Tab-separated table of N, CA and C in Angstrom:
chain	number	residue	atom	x	y	z
V	725	UNK	N	-18.149	-12.092	-19.556
V	725	UNK	CA	-17.780	-10.688	-19.551
V	725	UNK	C	-16.447	-10.501	-18.848
V	726	UNK	N	-15.889	-9.318	-19.070
V	726	UNK	CA	-14.607	-8.967	-18.470
V	726	UNK	C	-14.761	-7.667	-17.700
V	727	UNK	N	-14.164	-7.627	-16.546
V	727	UNK	CA	-14.124	-6.393	-15.763
V	727	UNK	C	-12.673	-6.022	-15.515
V	728	UNK	N	-12.382	-4.740	-15.677
V	728	UNK	CA	-11.039	-4.220	-15.425
V	728	UNK	C	-11.148	-3.122	-14.380
V	729	UNK	N	-10.321	-3.210	-13.356
V	729	UNK	CA	-10.345	-2.220	-12.293
V	729	UNK	C	-8.940	-1.664	-12.103
V	730	UNK	N	-8.798	-0.371	-12.374
V	730	UNK	CA	-7.507	0.292	-12.205
V	730	UNK	C	-7.390	0.874	-10.806
V	731	UNK	N	-6.163	0.987	-10.345
V	731	UNK	CA	-5.888	1.635	-9.062
V	731	UNK	C	-4.462	2.164	-9.080
V	732	UNK	N	-4.154	3.017	-8.093
V	732	UNK	CA	-2.793	3.496	-7.946
V	732	UNK	C	-2.557	4.922	-8.374
V	733	UNK	N	-3.567	5.552	-8.952
V	733	UNK	CA	-3.381	6.942	-9.353
V	733	UNK	C	-3.323	7.868	-8.162
V	734	UNK	N	-3.025	9.136	-8.444
V	734	UNK	CA	-2.964	10.118	-7.367
V	734	UNK	C	-2.240	11.363	-7.792
V	735	UNK	N	-1.898	12.159	-6.789
V	735	UNK	CA	-1.194	13.419	-7.005
V	735	UNK	C	0.256	13.232	-6.583
V	736	UNK	N	1.173	13.637	-7.456
V	736	UNK	CA	2.597	13.483	-7.170
V	736	UNK	C	3.343	14.680	-7.726
V	737	UNK	N	4.449	15.015	-7.099
V	737	UNK	CA	5.266	16.110	-7.617
V	737	UNK	C	6.111	15.641	-8.799
V	738	UNK	N	6.488	16.572	-9.632
V	738	UNK	CA	7.365	16.257	-10.758
V	738	UNK	C	8.625	15.573	-10.240
V	739	UNK	N	9.024	14.517	-10.962
V	739	UNK	CA	10.167	13.734	-10.548
V	739	UNK	C	9.816	12.543	-9.690
V	740	UNK	N	8.571	12.484	-9.246
V	740	UNK	CA	8.125	11.400	-8.398
V	740	UNK	C	7.716	10.168	-9.177
V	741	UNK	N	7.214	9.184	-8.452
V	741	UNK	CA	6.843	7.901	-9.043
V	741	UNK	C	5.462	7.471	-8.573
V	742	UNK	N	4.807	6.706	-9.434
V	742	UNK	CA	3.550	6.047	-9.097
V	742	UNK	C	3.542	4.681	-9.759
V	743	UNK	N	2.794	3.765	-9.173
V	743	UNK	CA	2.610	2.443	-9.765
V	743	UNK	C	1.115	2.185	-9.929
V	744	UNK	N	0.700	2.032	-11.169
V	744	UNK	CA	-0.694	1.732	-11.464
V	744	UNK	C	-0.889	0.228	-11.585
V	745	UNK	N	-2.059	-0.222	-11.174
V	745	UNK	CA	-2.430	-1.628	-11.316
V	745	UNK	C	-3.757	-1.724	-12.040
V	746	UNK	N	-3.921	-2.795	-12.791
V	746	UNK	CA	-5.184	-3.068	-13.469
V	746	UNK	C	-5.479	-4.552	-13.291
V	747	UNK	N	-6.497	-4.836	-12.510
V	747	UNK	CA	-6.872	-6.220	-12.244
V	747	UNK	C	-8.030	-6.627	-13.144
V	748	UNK	N	-7.852	-7.723	-13.846
V	748	UNK	CA	-8.884	-8.233	-14.742
V	748	UNK	C	-9.603	-9.407	-14.099
V	749	UNK	N	-10.903	-9.460	-14.300
V	749	UNK	CA	-11.694	-10.586	-13.803
V	749	UNK	C	-12.739	-10.956	-14.833
V	750	UNK	N	-13.312	-12.127	-14.660
V	750	UNK	CA	-14.285	-12.614	-15.624
V	750	UNK	C	-13.631	-13.546	-16.630
V	751	UNK	N	-14.022	-13.423	-17.884
V	751	UNK	CA	-13.532	-14.317	-18.932
V	751	UNK	C	-12.198	-13.811	-19.477
V	752	UNK	N	-11.144	-14.105	-18.739
V	752	UNK	CA	-9.810	-13.600	-19.094
V	752	UNK	C	-8.921	-14.657	-19.729
V	753	UNK	N	-9.439	-15.833	-19.966
V	753	UNK	CA	-8.606	-16.935	-20.431
V	753	UNK	C	-8.016	-16.757	-21.818
V	754	UNK	N	-8.596	-15.892	-22.632
V	754	UNK	CA	-8.120	-15.709	-24.004
V	754	UNK	C	-7.425	-14.371	-24.209
V	755	UNK	N	-6.928	-13.801	-23.145
V	755	UNK	CA	-6.264	-12.503	-23.242
V	755	UNK	C	-5.064	-12.596	-24.170
V	756	UNK	N	-4.958	-11.654	-25.103
V	756	UNK	CA	-3.810	-11.640	-25.993
V	756	UNK	C	-2.871	-10.470	-25.683
V	757	UNK	N	-3.453	-9.384	-25.272
V	757	UNK	CA	-2.641	-8.182	-25.043
V	757	UNK	C	-3.329	-7.311	-24.009
V	758	UNK	N	-2.527	-6.652	-23.187
V	758	UNK	CA	-3.063	-5.620	-22.295
V	758	UNK	C	-2.219	-4.369	-22.460
V	759	UNK	N	-2.848	-3.257	-22.157
V	759	UNK	CA	-2.122	-2.013	-22.347
V	759	UNK	C	-2.665	-0.893	-21.490
V	760	UNK	N	-1.886	0.161	-21.436
V	760	UNK	CA	-2.265	1.382	-20.751
V	760	UNK	C	-2.368	2.511	-21.762
V	761	UNK	N	-3.433	3.264	-21.653
V	761	UNK	CA	-3.649	4.459	-22.453
V	761	UNK	C	-3.855	5.621	-21.487
V	762	UNK	N	-3.790	6.827	-22.018
V	762	UNK	CA	-4.081	7.983	-21.190
V	762	UNK	C	-4.800	9.042	-22.013
V	763	UNK	N	-5.579	9.835	-21.304
V	763	UNK	CA	-6.312	10.908	-21.958
V	763	UNK	C	-6.299	12.130	-21.063
V	764	UNK	N	-5.709	13.185	-21.595
V	764	UNK	CA	-5.661	14.462	-20.885
V	764	UNK	C	-6.830	15.318	-21.348
V	765	UNK	N	-7.250	16.292	-20.534
V	765	UNK	CA	-8.376	17.154	-20.925
V	765	UNK	C	-8.130	17.827	-22.274
V	766	UNK	N	-9.096	17.720	-23.162
V	766	UNK	CA	-9.002	18.362	-24.462
V	766	UNK	C	-8.107	17.656	-25.458
V	767	UNK	N	-7.597	16.496	-25.077
V	767	UNK	CA	-6.703	15.761	-25.984
V	767	UNK	C	-7.274	14.385	-26.284
V	768	UNK	N	-6.781	13.805	-27.355
V	768	UNK	CA	-7.226	12.465	-27.722
V	768	UNK	C	-6.540	11.419	-26.838
V	769	UNK	N	-7.204	10.286	-26.738
V	769	UNK	CA	-6.624	9.179	-25.996
V	769	UNK	C	-5.375	8.683	-26.720
V	770	UNK	N	-4.320	8.419	-25.982
V	770	UNK	CA	-3.083	7.964	-26.597
V	770	UNK	C	-2.547	6.723	-25.898
V	771	UNK	N	-1.879	5.911	-26.702
V	771	UNK	CA	-1.258	4.711	-26.176
V	771	UNK	C	-0.033	5.075	-25.347
V	772	UNK	N	0.093	4.428	-24.183
V	772	UNK	CA	1.268	4.626	-23.333
V	772	UNK	C	2.192	3.413	-23.416
V	773	UNK	N	1.635	2.229	-23.182
V	773	UNK	CA	2.452	1.013	-23.177
V	773	UNK	C	1.561	-0.201	-23.375
V	774	UNK	N	2.124	-1.236	-24.003
V	774	UNK	CA	1.389	-2.487	-24.187
V	774	UNK	C	2.280	-3.666	-23.845
V	775	UNK	N	1.636	-4.797	-23.572
V	775	UNK	CA	2.368	-6.016	-23.273
V	775	UNK	C	1.599	-7.210	-23.829
V	776	UNK	N	2.312	-8.081	-24.527
V	776	UNK	CA	1.697	-9.321	-24.990
V	776	UNK	C	1.550	-10.261	-23.799
V	777	UNK	N	0.341	-10.788	-23.636
V	777	UNK	CA	0.053	-11.508	-22.415
V	777	UNK	C	0.858	-12.792	-22.281
V	778	UNK	N	1.028	-13.522	-23.377
V	778	UNK	CA	1.698	-14.818	-23.296
V	778	UNK	C	3.213	-14.671	-23.167
V	779	UNK	N	3.802	-13.848	-24.021
V	779	UNK	CA	5.262	-13.799	-24.105
V	779	UNK	C	5.883	-12.605	-23.379
V	780	UNK	N	5.075	-11.639	-23.026
V	780	UNK	CA	5.602	-10.515	-22.273
V	780	UNK	C	6.290	-9.445	-23.084
V	781	UNK	N	6.220	-9.514	-24.419
V	781	UNK	CA	6.822	-8.459	-25.236
V	781	UNK	C	6.142	-7.132	-24.928
V	782	UNK	N	6.945	-6.088	-24.863
V	782	UNK	CA	6.414	-4.774	-24.491
V	782	UNK	C	6.655	-3.734	-25.563
V	783	UNK	N	5.848	-2.679	-25.527
V	783	UNK	CA	6.017	-1.544	-26.421
V	783	UNK	C	5.633	-0.276	-25.685
V	784	UNK	N	6.280	0.842	-26.041
V	784	UNK	CA	6.073	2.096	-25.328
V	784	UNK	C	5.951	3.268	-26.295
V	785	UNK	N	5.193	4.259	-25.862
V	785	UNK	CA	5.203	5.526	-26.577
V	785	UNK	C	6.560	6.188	-26.374
V	786	UNK	N	7.009	6.929	-27.369
V	786	UNK	CA	8.311	7.581	-27.270
V	786	UNK	C	8.389	8.507	-26.055
V	787	UNK	N	7.269	9.118	-25.712
V	787	UNK	CA	7.260	10.101	-24.633
V	787	UNK	C	7.502	9.492	-23.255
V	788	UNK	N	7.361	8.173	-23.129
V	788	UNK	CA	7.524	7.550	-21.813
V	788	UNK	C	8.672	6.542	-21.775
V	789	UNK	N	9.307	6.300	-22.899
V	789	UNK	CA	10.412	5.334	-22.927
V	789	UNK	C	11.499	5.738	-21.948
V	790	UNK	N	11.974	4.755	-21.197
V	790	UNK	CA	13.016	5.020	-20.222
V	790	UNK	C	12.497	5.502	-18.883
V	791	UNK	N	11.206	5.836	-18.807
V	791	UNK	CA	10.623	6.306	-17.539
V	791	UNK	C	9.530	5.367	-17.028
V	792	UNK	N	8.779	4.787	-17.934
V	792	UNK	CA	7.668	3.903	-17.562
V	792	UNK	C	8.011	2.458	-17.895
V	793	UNK	N	7.500	1.548	-17.086
V	793	UNK	CA	7.689	0.118	-17.326
V	793	UNK	C	6.364	-0.607	-17.134
V	794	UNK	N	5.962	-1.357	-18.148
V	794	UNK	CA	4.754	-2.171	-18.046
V	794	UNK	C	5.153	-3.602	-17.729
V	795	UNK	N	4.366	-4.248	-16.883
V	795	UNK	CA	4.626	-5.645	-16.537
V	795	UNK	C	3.298	-6.327	-16.236
V	796	UNK	N	3.342	-7.653	-16.139
V	796	UNK	CA	2.100	-8.357	-15.816
V	796	UNK	C	2.379	-9.523	-14.903
V	797	UNK	N	1.354	-9.866	-14.138
V	797	UNK	CA	1.369	-11.040	-13.286
V	797	UNK	C	0.245	-11.939	-13.790
V	798	UNK	N	0.613	-12.972	-14.513
V	798	UNK	CA	-0.399	-13.802	-15.152
V	798	UNK	C	-1.259	-14.527	-14.127
V	799	UNK	N	-0.659	-14.914	-13.017
V	799	UNK	CA	-1.412	-15.637	-11.984
V	799	UNK	C	-2.498	-14.757	-11.367
V	800	UNK	N	-2.228	-13.451	-11.311
V	800	UNK	CA	-3.194	-12.526	-10.718
V	800	UNK	C	-4.031	-11.809	-11.761
V	801	UNK	N	-3.794	-12.106	-13.051
V	801	UNK	CA	-4.512	-11.398	-14.128
V	801	UNK	C	-4.417	-9.891	-13.941
V	802	UNK	N	-3.226	-9.438	-13.654
V	802	UNK	CA	-3.027	-8.029	-13.352
V	802	UNK	C	-1.873	-7.477	-14.185
V	803	UNK	N	-2.062	-6.281	-14.679
V	803	UNK	CA	-1.011	-5.577	-15.393
V	803	UNK	C	-0.660	-4.328	-14.602
V	804	UNK	N	0.612	-3.982	-14.624
V	804	UNK	CA	1.117	-2.853	-13.856
V	804	UNK	C	1.766	-1.830	-14.782
V	805	UNK	N	1.807	-0.602	-14.308
V	805	UNK	CA	2.560	0.437	-14.998
V	805	UNK	C	3.356	1.200	-13.943
V	806	UNK	N	4.653	0.960	-13.926
V	806	UNK	CA	5.539	1.696	-13.033
V	806	UNK	C	5.958	2.978	-13.734
V	807	UNK	N	5.659	4.090	-13.122
V	807	UNK	CA	5.946	5.386	-13.727
V	807	UNK	C	6.941	6.128	-12.860
V	808	UNK	N	8.114	6.389	-13.423
V	808	UNK	CA	9.170	7.099	-12.707
V	808	UNK	C	9.452	8.431	-13.384
V	809	UNK	N	10.098	9.315	-12.654
V	809	UNK	CA	10.462	10.626	-13.196
V	809	UNK	C	9.261	11.289	-13.880
V	810	UNK	N	8.163	11.333	-13.174
V	810	UNK	CA	6.930	11.875	-13.753
V	810	UNK	C	7.058	13.354	-14.046
V	811	UNK	N	6.394	13.777	-15.106
V	811	UNK	CA	6.418	15.161	-15.556
V	811	UNK	C	4.996	15.713	-15.560
V	812	UNK	N	4.845	17.019	-15.467
V	812	UNK	CA	3.489	17.599	-15.512
V	812	UNK	C	2.703	17.177	-16.751
V	813	UNK	N	3.391	16.986	-17.866
V	813	UNK	CA	2.693	16.578	-19.086
V	813	UNK	C	2.203	15.127	-19.043
V	814	UNK	N	2.550	14.395	-18.001
V	814	UNK	CA	2.009	13.045	-17.822
V	814	UNK	C	0.635	13.068	-17.161
V	815	UNK	N	0.191	14.239	-16.730
V	815	UNK	CA	-1.113	14.361	-16.094
V	815	UNK	C	-2.224	13.935	-17.050
V	816	UNK	N	-3.040	12.991	-16.614
V	816	UNK	CA	-4.111	12.457	-17.457
V	816	UNK	C	-4.895	11.418	-16.663
V	817	UNK	N	-5.989	10.989	-17.249
V	817	UNK	CA	-6.661	9.785	-16.776
V	817	UNK	C	-6.014	8.601	-17.486
V	818	UNK	N	-5.572	7.638	-16.718
V	818	UNK	CA	-4.917	6.458	-17.280
V	818	UNK	C	-5.915	5.310	-17.296
V	819	UNK	N	-6.039	4.697	-18.476
V	819	UNK	CA	-7.017	3.632	-18.669
V	819	UNK	C	-6.325	2.346	-19.087
V	820	UNK	N	-6.844	1.268	-18.610
V	820	UNK	CA	-6.349	-0.059	-18.930
V	820	UNK	C	-7.225	-0.666	-20.018
V	821	UNK	N	-6.592	-1.350	-20.956
V	821	UNK	CA	-7.326	-2.032	-22.011
V	821	UNK	C	-6.856	-3.467	-22.118
V	822	UNK	N	-7.812	-4.378	-22.276
V	822	UNK	CA	-7.501	-5.780	-22.511
V	822	UNK	C	-8.077	-6.192	-23.857
V	823	UNK	N	-7.289	-6.911	-24.633
V	823	UNK	CA	-7.732	-7.419	-25.932
V	823	UNK	C	-7.799	-8.934	-25.865
V	824	UNK	N	-8.927	-9.472	-26.338
V	824	UNK	CA	-9.109	-10.925	-26.315
V	824	UNK	C	-10.115	-11.314	-27.392
V	825	UNK	N	-9.715	-12.238	-28.249
V	825	UNK	CA	-10.599	-12.789	-29.274
V	825	UNK	C	-11.274	-11.696	-30.109
V	826	UNK	N	-10.506	-10.682	-30.423
V	826	UNK	CA	-11.018	-9.634	-31.292
V	826	UNK	C	-11.829	-8.556	-30.602
V	827	UNK	N	-11.979	-8.665	-29.305
V	827	UNK	CA	-12.716	-7.658	-28.544
V	827	UNK	C	-11.754	-6.862	-27.661
V	828	UNK	N	-12.119	-5.625	-27.419
V	828	UNK	CA	-11.372	-4.764	-26.518
V	828	UNK	C	-12.246	-4.410	-25.321
V	829	UNK	N	-11.660	-4.474	-24.147
V	829	UNK	CA	-12.353	-4.137	-22.909
V	829	UNK	C	-11.568	-3.031	-22.220
V	830	UNK	N	-12.319	-2.086	-21.643
V	830	UNK	CA	-11.685	-0.925	-21.013
V	830	UNK	C	-12.089	-0.824	-19.551
V	831	UNK	N	-11.137	-0.348	-18.757
V	831	UNK	CA	-11.449	0.028	-17.403
V	831	UNK	C	-11.979	1.444	-17.367
V	832	UNK	N	-12.341	1.900	-16.180
V	832	UNK	CA	-12.916	3.241	-16.048
V	832	UNK	C	-11.861	4.316	-15.866
V	833	UNK	N	-10.642	3.912	-15.571
V	833	UNK	CA	-9.551	4.877	-15.501
V	833	UNK	C	-9.204	5.305	-14.094
V	834	UNK	N	-7.981	5.787	-13.952
V	834	UNK	CA	-7.509	6.335	-12.686
V	834	UNK	C	-6.758	7.630	-12.978
V	835	UNK	N	-7.012	8.647	-12.181
V	835	UNK	CA	-6.435	9.961	-12.427
V	835	UNK	C	-5.002	10.033	-11.907
V	836	UNK	N	-4.124	10.529	-12.752
V	836	UNK	CA	-2.745	10.826	-12.358
V	836	UNK	C	-2.517	12.320	-12.571
V	837	UNK	N	-2.116	12.997	-11.516
V	837	UNK	CA	-1.845	14.430	-11.591
V	837	UNK	C	-0.432	14.688	-11.110
V	838	UNK	N	0.352	15.334	-11.957
V	838	UNK	CA	1.745	15.640	-11.632
V	838	UNK	C	1.889	17.149	-11.506
V	839	UNK	N	2.271	17.588	-10.329
V	839	UNK	CA	2.429	19.026	-10.091
V	839	UNK	C	3.879	19.446	-10.345
V	840	UNK	N	4.026	20.686	-10.792
V	840	UNK	CA	5.378	21.184	-11.108
V	840	UNK	C	6.015	21.855	-9.911
């Protein structure tokens, strides 16, 4: 099994920064991709950023390009999301997802609230 634990969320003013972490444990040896998603109240879950585990290729939603950076530490089985210049519309629960051998695993999420 795989366990994902997110941390780093909180309350920040617009223009501020936060760094989210997602630590994976368990059967992580076949990880192919990790990513961050977010879900705001009354809205569908949306992709924020992804990273290929082996090569580090990244992808971003248009709404966060230039402000957010995804990275990973393979030795720690951890993926990060550096969020800069946060906006009120970034307020959501941020969830980590790991893909491995055709399966997807999700963390429980961490709340990010951006005040105006």
